[in-house]
Short mmCIF file of C-alpha atoms and ligand atoms in Angstrom, two decimals:
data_model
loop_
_atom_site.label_atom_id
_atom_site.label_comp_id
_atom_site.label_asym_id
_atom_site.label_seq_id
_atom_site.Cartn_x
_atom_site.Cartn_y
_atom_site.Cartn_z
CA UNK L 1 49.37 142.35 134.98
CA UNK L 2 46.98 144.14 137.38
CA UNK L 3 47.08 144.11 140.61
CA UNK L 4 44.40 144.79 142.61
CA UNK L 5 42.51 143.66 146.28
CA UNK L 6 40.54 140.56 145.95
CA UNK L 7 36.60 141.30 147.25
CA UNK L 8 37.02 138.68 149.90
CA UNK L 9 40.59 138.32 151.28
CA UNK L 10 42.15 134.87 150.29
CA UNK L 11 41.76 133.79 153.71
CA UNK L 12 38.25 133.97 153.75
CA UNK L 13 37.76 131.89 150.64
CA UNK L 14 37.11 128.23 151.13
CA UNK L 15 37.54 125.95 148.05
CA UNK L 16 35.35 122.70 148.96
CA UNK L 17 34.33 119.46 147.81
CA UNK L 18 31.36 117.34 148.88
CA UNK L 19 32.94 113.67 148.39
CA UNK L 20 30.40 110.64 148.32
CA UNK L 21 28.97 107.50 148.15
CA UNK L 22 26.29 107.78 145.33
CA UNK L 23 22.86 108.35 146.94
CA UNK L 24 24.32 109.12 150.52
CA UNK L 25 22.89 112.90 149.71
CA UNK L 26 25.82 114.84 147.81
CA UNK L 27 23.18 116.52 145.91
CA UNK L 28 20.53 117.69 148.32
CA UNK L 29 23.80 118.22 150.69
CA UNK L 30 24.50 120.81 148.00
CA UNK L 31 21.52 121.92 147.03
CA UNK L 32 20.39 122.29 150.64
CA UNK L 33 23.88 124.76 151.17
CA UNK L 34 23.01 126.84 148.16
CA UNK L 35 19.69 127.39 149.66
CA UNK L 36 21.04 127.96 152.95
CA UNK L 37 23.41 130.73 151.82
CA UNK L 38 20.84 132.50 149.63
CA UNK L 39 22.61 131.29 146.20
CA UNK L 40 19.38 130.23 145.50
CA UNK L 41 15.60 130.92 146.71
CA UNK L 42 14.46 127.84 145.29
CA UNK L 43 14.58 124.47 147.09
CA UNK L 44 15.16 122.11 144.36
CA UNK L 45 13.94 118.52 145.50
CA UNK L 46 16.22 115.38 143.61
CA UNK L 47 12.71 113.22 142.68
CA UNK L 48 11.61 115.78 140.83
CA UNK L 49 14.05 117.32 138.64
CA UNK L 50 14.35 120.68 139.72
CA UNK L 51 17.76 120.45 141.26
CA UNK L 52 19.68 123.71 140.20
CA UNK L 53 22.79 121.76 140.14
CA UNK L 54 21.75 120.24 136.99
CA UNK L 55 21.13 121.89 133.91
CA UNK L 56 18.92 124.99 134.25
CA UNK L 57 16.82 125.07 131.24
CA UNK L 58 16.45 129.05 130.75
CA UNK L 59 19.99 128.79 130.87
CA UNK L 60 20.20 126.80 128.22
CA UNK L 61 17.46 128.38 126.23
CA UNK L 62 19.92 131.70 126.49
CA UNK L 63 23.04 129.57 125.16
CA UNK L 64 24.85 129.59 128.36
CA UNK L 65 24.37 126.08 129.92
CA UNK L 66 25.82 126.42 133.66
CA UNK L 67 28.52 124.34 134.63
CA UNK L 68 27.80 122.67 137.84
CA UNK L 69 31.89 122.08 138.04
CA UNK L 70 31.93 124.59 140.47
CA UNK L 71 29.41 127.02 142.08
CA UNK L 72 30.01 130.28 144.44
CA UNK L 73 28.16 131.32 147.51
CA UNK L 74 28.56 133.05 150.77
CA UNK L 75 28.75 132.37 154.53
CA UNK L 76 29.57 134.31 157.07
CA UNK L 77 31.96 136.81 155.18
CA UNK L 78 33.15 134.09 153.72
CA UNK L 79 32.95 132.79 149.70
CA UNK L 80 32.14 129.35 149.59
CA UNK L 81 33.52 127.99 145.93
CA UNK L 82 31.98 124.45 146.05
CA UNK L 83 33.57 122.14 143.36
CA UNK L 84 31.37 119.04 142.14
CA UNK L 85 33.22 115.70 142.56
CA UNK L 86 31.90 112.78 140.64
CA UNK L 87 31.04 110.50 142.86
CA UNK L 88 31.54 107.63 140.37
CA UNK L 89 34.46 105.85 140.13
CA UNK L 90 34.20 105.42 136.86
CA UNK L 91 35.46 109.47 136.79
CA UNK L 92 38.35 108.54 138.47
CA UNK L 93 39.96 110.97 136.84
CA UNK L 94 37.84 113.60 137.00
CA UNK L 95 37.51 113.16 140.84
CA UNK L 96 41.50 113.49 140.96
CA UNK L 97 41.47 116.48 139.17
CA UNK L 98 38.87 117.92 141.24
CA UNK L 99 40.39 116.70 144.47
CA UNK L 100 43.66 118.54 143.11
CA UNK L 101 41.91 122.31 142.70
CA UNK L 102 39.75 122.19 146.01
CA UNK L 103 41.43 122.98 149.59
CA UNK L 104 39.06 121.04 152.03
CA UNK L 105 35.94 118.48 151.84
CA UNK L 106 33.27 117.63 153.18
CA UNK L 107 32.73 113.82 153.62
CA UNK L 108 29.19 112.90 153.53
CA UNK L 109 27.75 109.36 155.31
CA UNK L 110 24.72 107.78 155.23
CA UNK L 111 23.36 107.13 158.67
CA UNK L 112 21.79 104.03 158.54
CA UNK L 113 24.44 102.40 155.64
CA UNK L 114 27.81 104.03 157.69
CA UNK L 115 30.95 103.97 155.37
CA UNK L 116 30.28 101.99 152.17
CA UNK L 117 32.72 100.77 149.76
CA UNK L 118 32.35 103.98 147.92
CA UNK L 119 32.81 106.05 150.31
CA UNK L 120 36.12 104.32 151.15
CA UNK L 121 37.57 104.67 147.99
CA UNK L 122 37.09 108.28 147.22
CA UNK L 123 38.32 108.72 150.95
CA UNK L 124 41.52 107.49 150.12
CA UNK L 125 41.83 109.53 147.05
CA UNK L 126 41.71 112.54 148.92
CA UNK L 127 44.29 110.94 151.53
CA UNK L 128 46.86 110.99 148.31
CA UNK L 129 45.82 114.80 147.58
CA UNK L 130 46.23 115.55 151.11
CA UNK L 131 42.87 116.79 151.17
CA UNK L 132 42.12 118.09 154.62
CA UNK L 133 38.45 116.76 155.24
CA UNK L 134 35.29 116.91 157.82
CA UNK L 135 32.78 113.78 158.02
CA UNK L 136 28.65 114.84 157.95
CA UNK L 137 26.69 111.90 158.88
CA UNK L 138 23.42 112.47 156.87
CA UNK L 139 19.87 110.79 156.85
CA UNK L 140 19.73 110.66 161.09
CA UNK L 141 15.63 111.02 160.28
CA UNK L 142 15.66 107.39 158.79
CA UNK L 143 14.60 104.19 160.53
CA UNK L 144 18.20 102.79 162.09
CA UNK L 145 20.26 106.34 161.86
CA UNK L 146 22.69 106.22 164.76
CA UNK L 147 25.43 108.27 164.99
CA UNK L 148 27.59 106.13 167.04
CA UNK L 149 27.48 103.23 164.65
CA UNK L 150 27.78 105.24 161.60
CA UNK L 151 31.37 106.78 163.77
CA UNK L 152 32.64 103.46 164.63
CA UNK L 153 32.29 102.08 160.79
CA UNK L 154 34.73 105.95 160.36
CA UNK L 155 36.64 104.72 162.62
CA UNK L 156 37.53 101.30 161.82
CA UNK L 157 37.51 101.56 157.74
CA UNK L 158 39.18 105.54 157.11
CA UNK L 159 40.51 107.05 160.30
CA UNK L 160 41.73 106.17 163.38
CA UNK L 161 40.76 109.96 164.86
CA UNK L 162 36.95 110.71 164.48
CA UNK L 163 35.97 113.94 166.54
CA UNK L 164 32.50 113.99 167.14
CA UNK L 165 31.26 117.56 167.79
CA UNK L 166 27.52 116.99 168.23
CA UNK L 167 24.79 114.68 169.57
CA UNK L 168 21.86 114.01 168.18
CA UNK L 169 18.47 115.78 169.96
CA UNK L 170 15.69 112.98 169.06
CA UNK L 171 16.05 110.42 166.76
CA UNK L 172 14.76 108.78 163.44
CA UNK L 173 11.54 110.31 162.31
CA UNK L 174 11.97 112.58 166.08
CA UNK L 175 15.34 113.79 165.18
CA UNK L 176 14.87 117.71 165.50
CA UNK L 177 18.32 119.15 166.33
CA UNK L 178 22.13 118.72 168.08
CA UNK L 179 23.94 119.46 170.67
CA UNK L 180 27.08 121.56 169.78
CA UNK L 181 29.33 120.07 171.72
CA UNK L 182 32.22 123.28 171.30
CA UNK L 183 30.08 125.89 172.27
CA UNK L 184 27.95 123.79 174.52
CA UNK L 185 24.64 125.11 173.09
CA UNK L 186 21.52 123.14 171.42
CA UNK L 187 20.58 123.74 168.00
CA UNK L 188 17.37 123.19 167.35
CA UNK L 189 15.29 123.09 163.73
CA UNK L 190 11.34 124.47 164.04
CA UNK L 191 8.88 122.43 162.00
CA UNK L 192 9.56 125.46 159.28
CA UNK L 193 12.99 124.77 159.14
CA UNK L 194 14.40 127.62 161.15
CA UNK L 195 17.40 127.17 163.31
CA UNK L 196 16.61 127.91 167.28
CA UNK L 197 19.58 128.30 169.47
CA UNK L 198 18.52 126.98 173.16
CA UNK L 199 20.26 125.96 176.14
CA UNK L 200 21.59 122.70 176.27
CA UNK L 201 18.05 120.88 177.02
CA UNK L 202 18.04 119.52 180.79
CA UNK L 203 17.73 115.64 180.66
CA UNK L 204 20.52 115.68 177.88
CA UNK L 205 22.85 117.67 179.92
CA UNK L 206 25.03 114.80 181.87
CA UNK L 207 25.20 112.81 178.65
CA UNK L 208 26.50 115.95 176.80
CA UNK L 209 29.04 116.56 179.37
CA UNK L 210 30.16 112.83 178.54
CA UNK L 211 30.55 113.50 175.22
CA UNK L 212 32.46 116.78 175.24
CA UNK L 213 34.98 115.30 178.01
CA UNK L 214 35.34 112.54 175.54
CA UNK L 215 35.92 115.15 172.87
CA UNK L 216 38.70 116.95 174.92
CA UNK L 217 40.08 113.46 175.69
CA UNK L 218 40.13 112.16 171.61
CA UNK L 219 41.53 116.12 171.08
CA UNK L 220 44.45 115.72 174.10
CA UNK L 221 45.42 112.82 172.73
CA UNK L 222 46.95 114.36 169.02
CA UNK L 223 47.28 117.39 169.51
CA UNK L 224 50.66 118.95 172.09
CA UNK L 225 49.06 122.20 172.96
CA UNK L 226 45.71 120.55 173.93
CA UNK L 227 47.34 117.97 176.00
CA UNK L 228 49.53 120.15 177.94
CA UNK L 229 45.95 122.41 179.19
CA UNK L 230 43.65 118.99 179.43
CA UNK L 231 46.93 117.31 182.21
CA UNK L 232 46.84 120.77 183.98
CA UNK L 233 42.85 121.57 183.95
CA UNK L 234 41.37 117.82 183.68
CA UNK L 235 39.47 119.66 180.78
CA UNK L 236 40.02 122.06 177.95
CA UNK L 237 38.79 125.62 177.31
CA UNK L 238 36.82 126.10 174.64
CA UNK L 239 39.64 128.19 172.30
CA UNK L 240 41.84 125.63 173.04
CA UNK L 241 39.21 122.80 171.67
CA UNK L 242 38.28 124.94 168.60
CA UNK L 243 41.83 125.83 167.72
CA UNK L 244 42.75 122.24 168.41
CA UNK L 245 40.21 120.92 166.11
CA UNK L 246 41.21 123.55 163.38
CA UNK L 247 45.06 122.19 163.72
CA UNK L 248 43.87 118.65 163.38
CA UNK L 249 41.54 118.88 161.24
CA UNK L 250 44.28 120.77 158.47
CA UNK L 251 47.27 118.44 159.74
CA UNK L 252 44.67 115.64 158.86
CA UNK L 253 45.48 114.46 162.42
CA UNK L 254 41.70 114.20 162.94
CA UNK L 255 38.23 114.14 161.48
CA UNK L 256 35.52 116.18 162.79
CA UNK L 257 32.24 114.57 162.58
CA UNK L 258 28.77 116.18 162.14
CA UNK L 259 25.03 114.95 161.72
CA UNK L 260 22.13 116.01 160.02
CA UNK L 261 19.49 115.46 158.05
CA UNK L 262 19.45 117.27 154.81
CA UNK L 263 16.18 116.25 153.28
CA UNK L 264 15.02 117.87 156.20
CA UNK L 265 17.43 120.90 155.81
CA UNK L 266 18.91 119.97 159.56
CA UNK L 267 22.46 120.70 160.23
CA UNK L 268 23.56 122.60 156.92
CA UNK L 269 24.08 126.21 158.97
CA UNK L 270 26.48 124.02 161.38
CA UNK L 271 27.79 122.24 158.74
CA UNK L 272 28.89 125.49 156.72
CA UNK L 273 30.29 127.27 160.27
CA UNK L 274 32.68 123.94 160.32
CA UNK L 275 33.70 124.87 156.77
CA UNK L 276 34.61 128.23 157.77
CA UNK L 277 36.12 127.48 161.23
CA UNK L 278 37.92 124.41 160.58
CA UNK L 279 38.41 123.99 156.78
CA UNK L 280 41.68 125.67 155.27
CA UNK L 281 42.06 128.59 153.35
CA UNK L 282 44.20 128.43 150.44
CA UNK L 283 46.67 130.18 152.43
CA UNK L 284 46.65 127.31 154.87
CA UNK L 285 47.40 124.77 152.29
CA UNK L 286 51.08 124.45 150.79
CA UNK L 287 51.66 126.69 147.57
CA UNK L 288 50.68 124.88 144.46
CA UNK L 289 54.39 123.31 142.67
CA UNK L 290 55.11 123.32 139.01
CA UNK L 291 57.72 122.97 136.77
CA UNK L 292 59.93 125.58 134.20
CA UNK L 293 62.09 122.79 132.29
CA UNK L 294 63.97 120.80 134.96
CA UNK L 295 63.07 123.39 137.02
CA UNK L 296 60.36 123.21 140.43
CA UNK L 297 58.51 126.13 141.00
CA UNK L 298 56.23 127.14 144.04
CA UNK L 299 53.29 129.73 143.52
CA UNK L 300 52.14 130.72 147.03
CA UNK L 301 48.69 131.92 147.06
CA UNK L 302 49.53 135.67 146.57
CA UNK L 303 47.19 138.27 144.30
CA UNK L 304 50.44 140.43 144.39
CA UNK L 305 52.16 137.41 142.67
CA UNK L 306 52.63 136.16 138.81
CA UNK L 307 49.22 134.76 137.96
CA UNK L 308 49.08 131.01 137.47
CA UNK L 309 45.78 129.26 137.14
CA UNK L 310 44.75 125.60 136.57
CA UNK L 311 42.04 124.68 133.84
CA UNK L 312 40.11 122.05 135.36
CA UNK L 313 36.86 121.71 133.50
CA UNK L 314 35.60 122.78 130.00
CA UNK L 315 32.15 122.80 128.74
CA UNK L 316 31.16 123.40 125.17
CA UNK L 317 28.00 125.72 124.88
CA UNK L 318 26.69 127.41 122.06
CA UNK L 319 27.84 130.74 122.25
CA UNK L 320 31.49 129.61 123.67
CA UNK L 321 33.82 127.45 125.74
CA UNK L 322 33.29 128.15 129.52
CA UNK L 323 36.22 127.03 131.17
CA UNK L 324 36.78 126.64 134.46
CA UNK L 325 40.36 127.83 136.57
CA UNK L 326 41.59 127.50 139.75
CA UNK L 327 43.65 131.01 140.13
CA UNK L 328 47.01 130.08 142.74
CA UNK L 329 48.66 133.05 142.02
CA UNK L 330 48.36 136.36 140.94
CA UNK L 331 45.05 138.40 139.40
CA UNK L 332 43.50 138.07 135.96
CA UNK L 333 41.79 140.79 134.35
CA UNK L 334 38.99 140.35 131.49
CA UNK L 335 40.43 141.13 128.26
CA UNK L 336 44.19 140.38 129.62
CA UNK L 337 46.50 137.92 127.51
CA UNK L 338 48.63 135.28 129.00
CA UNK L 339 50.21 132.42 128.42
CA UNK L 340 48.83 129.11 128.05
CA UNK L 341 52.00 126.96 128.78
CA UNK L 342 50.17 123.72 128.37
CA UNK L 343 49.58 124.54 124.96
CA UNK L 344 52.59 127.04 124.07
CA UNK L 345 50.20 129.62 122.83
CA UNK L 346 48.83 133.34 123.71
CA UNK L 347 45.07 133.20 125.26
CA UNK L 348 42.66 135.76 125.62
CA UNK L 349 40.52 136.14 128.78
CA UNK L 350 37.15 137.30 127.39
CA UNK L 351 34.70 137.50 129.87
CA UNK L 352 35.00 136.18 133.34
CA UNK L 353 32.00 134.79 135.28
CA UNK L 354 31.30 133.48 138.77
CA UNK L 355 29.14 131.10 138.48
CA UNK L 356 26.22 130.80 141.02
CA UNK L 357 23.45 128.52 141.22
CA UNK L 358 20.78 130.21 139.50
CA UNK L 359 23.11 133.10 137.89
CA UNK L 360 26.17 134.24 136.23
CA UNK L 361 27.75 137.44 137.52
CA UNK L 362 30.58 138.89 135.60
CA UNK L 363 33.64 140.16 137.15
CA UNK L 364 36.48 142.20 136.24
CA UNK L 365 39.22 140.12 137.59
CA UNK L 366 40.00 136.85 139.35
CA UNK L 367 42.54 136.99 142.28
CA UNK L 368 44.80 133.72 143.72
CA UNK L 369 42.87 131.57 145.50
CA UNK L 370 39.41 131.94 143.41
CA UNK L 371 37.67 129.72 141.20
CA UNK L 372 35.90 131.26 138.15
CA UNK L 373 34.85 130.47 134.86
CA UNK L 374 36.17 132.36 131.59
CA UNK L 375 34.78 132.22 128.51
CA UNK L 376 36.65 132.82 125.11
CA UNK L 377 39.76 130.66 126.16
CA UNK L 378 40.37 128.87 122.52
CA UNK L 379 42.55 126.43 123.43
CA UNK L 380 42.25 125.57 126.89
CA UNK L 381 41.07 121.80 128.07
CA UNK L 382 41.18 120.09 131.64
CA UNK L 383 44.76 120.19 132.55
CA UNK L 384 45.86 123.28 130.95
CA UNK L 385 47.90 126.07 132.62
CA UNK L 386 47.37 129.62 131.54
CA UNK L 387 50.20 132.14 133.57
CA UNK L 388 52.06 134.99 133.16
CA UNK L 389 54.44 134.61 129.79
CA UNK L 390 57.24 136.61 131.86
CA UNK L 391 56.74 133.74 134.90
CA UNK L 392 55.57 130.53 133.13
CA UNK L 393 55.17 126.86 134.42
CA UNK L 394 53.55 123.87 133.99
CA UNK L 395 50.89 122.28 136.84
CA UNK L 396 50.28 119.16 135.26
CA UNK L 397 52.36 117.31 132.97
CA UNK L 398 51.50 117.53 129.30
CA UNK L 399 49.48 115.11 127.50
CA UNK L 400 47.34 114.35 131.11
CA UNK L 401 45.18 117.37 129.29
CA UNK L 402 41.45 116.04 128.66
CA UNK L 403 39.21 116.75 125.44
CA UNK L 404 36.50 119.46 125.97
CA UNK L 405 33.66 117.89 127.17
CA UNK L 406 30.33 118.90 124.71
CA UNK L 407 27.08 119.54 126.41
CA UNK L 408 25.43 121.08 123.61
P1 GDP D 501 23.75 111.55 145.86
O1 GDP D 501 23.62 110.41 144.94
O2 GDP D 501 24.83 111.34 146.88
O3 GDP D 501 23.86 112.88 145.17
O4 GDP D 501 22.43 111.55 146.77
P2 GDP D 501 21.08 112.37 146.62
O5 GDP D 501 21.22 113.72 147.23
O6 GDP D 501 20.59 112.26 145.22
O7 GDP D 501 20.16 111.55 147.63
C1 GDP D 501 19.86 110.19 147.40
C2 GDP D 501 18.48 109.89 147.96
O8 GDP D 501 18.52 110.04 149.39
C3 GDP D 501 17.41 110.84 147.45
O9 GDP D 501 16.21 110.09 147.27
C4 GDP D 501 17.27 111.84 148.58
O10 GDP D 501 15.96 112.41 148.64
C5 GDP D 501 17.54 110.98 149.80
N1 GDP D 501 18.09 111.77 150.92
C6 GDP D 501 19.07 112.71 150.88
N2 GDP D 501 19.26 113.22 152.10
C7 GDP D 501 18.42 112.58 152.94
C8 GDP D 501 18.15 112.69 154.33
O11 GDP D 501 18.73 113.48 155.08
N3 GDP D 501 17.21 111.84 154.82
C9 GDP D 501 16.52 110.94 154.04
N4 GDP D 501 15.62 110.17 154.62
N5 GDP D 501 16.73 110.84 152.73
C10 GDP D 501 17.67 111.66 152.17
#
């Protein structure tokens, strides 16, 4: 098998969920990131149809209809691979599986409705996967928003640790930025949507003060390293707080909590610099586990390594099965055969695509840590693993393997 260097190291990919209550704003949460990140130039709205997370019509005219299982896009020098979790639980098992091949989520909250029964339960599916997680509190334009209420629902119903890193600049309809509370600074949306960086505005300053001493404090309190500096110092430095909040936040020790309003595209660019800074990697997470026989077997997240990859969604389309794999090990070239253990056959890779909002663009290989979609896999469902014949194992017991789903 090849071996090559990924494009972006594994470290700087981020494999992420948006988990929901239906109609707390997954979609324009998403739609609004893709935009954000340039992944796409239009701004899809959810009334009318245009959302590029569903089905894009010229895409379909050409044969290819996208799979919104997972989209690419990139922040900050990092690739953002965001995986679509049903929000329904009547996919229970599709959210599972998705929960299994993403390394960090992104909670979202209505403002006004705070955690909803929902909400709760998809929460504590991640809580089995170990899913490390961050909490955005959307809708804070809406009559009622308020961020404290919407925290203390958090608080009492999913964790006992909430850190709140921002407060609000205006509210309801008047709601026009935050205060990040880790670099002291205010963030600030124009009417045009662009994000101003200002001083901390003068009549909020005591109350932000507050806040971030009772960040330090709620920090302190988990976290050894943090409480050592905050009984010395009476406060904490910021790299303490941040890498504090990145060690709670991937211990699931805490929750950081953000606001915004993503109708009004307010709060995504802070949103996605919390994915980056305090989201894991997949070579922060433990290496994915499998068996050979009676045998368990670790892949850590290593291009260098045998390739093992997890099939976690398959779409029929007219011109082919697109399937799409979670790489944990290894690197995968077009046009390479391995083994499909699931299955006990020989697969092809034909071509291998990452899939963007608006686009396909095809690669040459896939590295550990990536999500991508490959088409010509004959048969691969949900559930299979595909991995080196000379290094097989199994990710998920047989017979959990799904039917391909037809969206001819
Ligand atoms: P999903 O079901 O979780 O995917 O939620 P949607 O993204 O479809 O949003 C549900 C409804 O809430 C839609 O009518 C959105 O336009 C609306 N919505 C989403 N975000 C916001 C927001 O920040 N503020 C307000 N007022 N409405 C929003």
């Amino acid at each position: 098998m090849h071996r090559t260097h990924p494009d972006h190291p594994v470290a700087a990919v981020r494999n992420l969920g948006i988990l929901a209550h239906v109609d707390a704003g997954k979609t324009t949460v998403t739609e609004r990131i893709l935009y954000a990140t340039g992944a796409t130039h239009k701004r899809g709205e959810v009334h009318d149809g245009t959302t590029v997370t569903d089905f894009d019509p010229q895409e379909r005219e050409r044969g290819i209809t996208i799979s919104s299982a997972a989209v690419s896009c990139d922040w900050d020098g990092h690739r953002i691979n965001l995986i679509d979790t049903p929000g329904h639980v009547d996919f229970a098992d599709e959210v599972e599986r998705s929960l299994r091949v993403l390394d960090g989520a992104v909670a979202v909250f209505d403002a006004v409705a705070g955690v909803e029964p929902q909400s709760e339960s998809v929460w504590r599916q991640a809580d089995r996967y170990g899913v490390p997680r961050i909490a955005f509190v959307n809708k804070m334009d809406r009559a009622g928003a308020d961020l404290d209420t919407a925290v203390a629902s958090l608080r009492e119903r999913l964790h006992p640790c909430p850190l709140v890193v921002q407060m609000p600049i205006g509210a309801e309809s008047g709601f026009r930025g935050v205060v990040d509370l880790v670099r002291m600074r205010g963030l600030v949306w124009s009417d045009g949507g662009d994000l101003l960086v200002r001083d901390v505005p003068g009549e909020l300053r005591e109350e932000a003060r507050y806040r971030r001493h009772a960040l330090e404090e709620a920090v302190a309190e988990r976290h050894p390293a943090a409480l050592e500096e905050f009984c010395a110092r009476q406060t904490l430095g910021t790299a303490t707080l941040r890498s504090a909040l990145r060690d709670l936040t991937r211990t699931g020790d805490g929750v950081v909590v953000l606001c915004g309003s993503a109708y009004r595209n307010r709060g995504i660019e802070p949103l996605l610099d919390a994915v980056v800074d305090w989201l894991p990697s997949p070579l922060d997470v433990p290496a994915v586990r499998g068996t050979r026989g009676e045998e368990e077997v670790e892949r850590p997240a290593d291009p260098a390594g045998p390739f093992a990859a997890l099939a976690f969604k398959v779409h029929a389309t007219p011109t082919g099965r697109l399937t799409c794999l979670r790489v944990y090990s290894g690197t995968v070239e077009k046009g390479d055969t391995v083994w499909n253990a699931t299955a006990r056959r020989t697969e092809r890779i034909g071509r291998i695509l990452r899939v963007q909002a608006d686009r396909h663009t095809p690669l040459d290989r896939a590295h550990a840590g990536d999500i991508v979609a490959v088409v010509g896999l004959k048969s691969a469902r949900a559930g299979t693993t595909l991995c080196d014949r000379d290094a097989p194992l199994v990710l998920e017991p047989p017979g959990v393997a799904e039917p391909v789903v037809s969206v001819a």
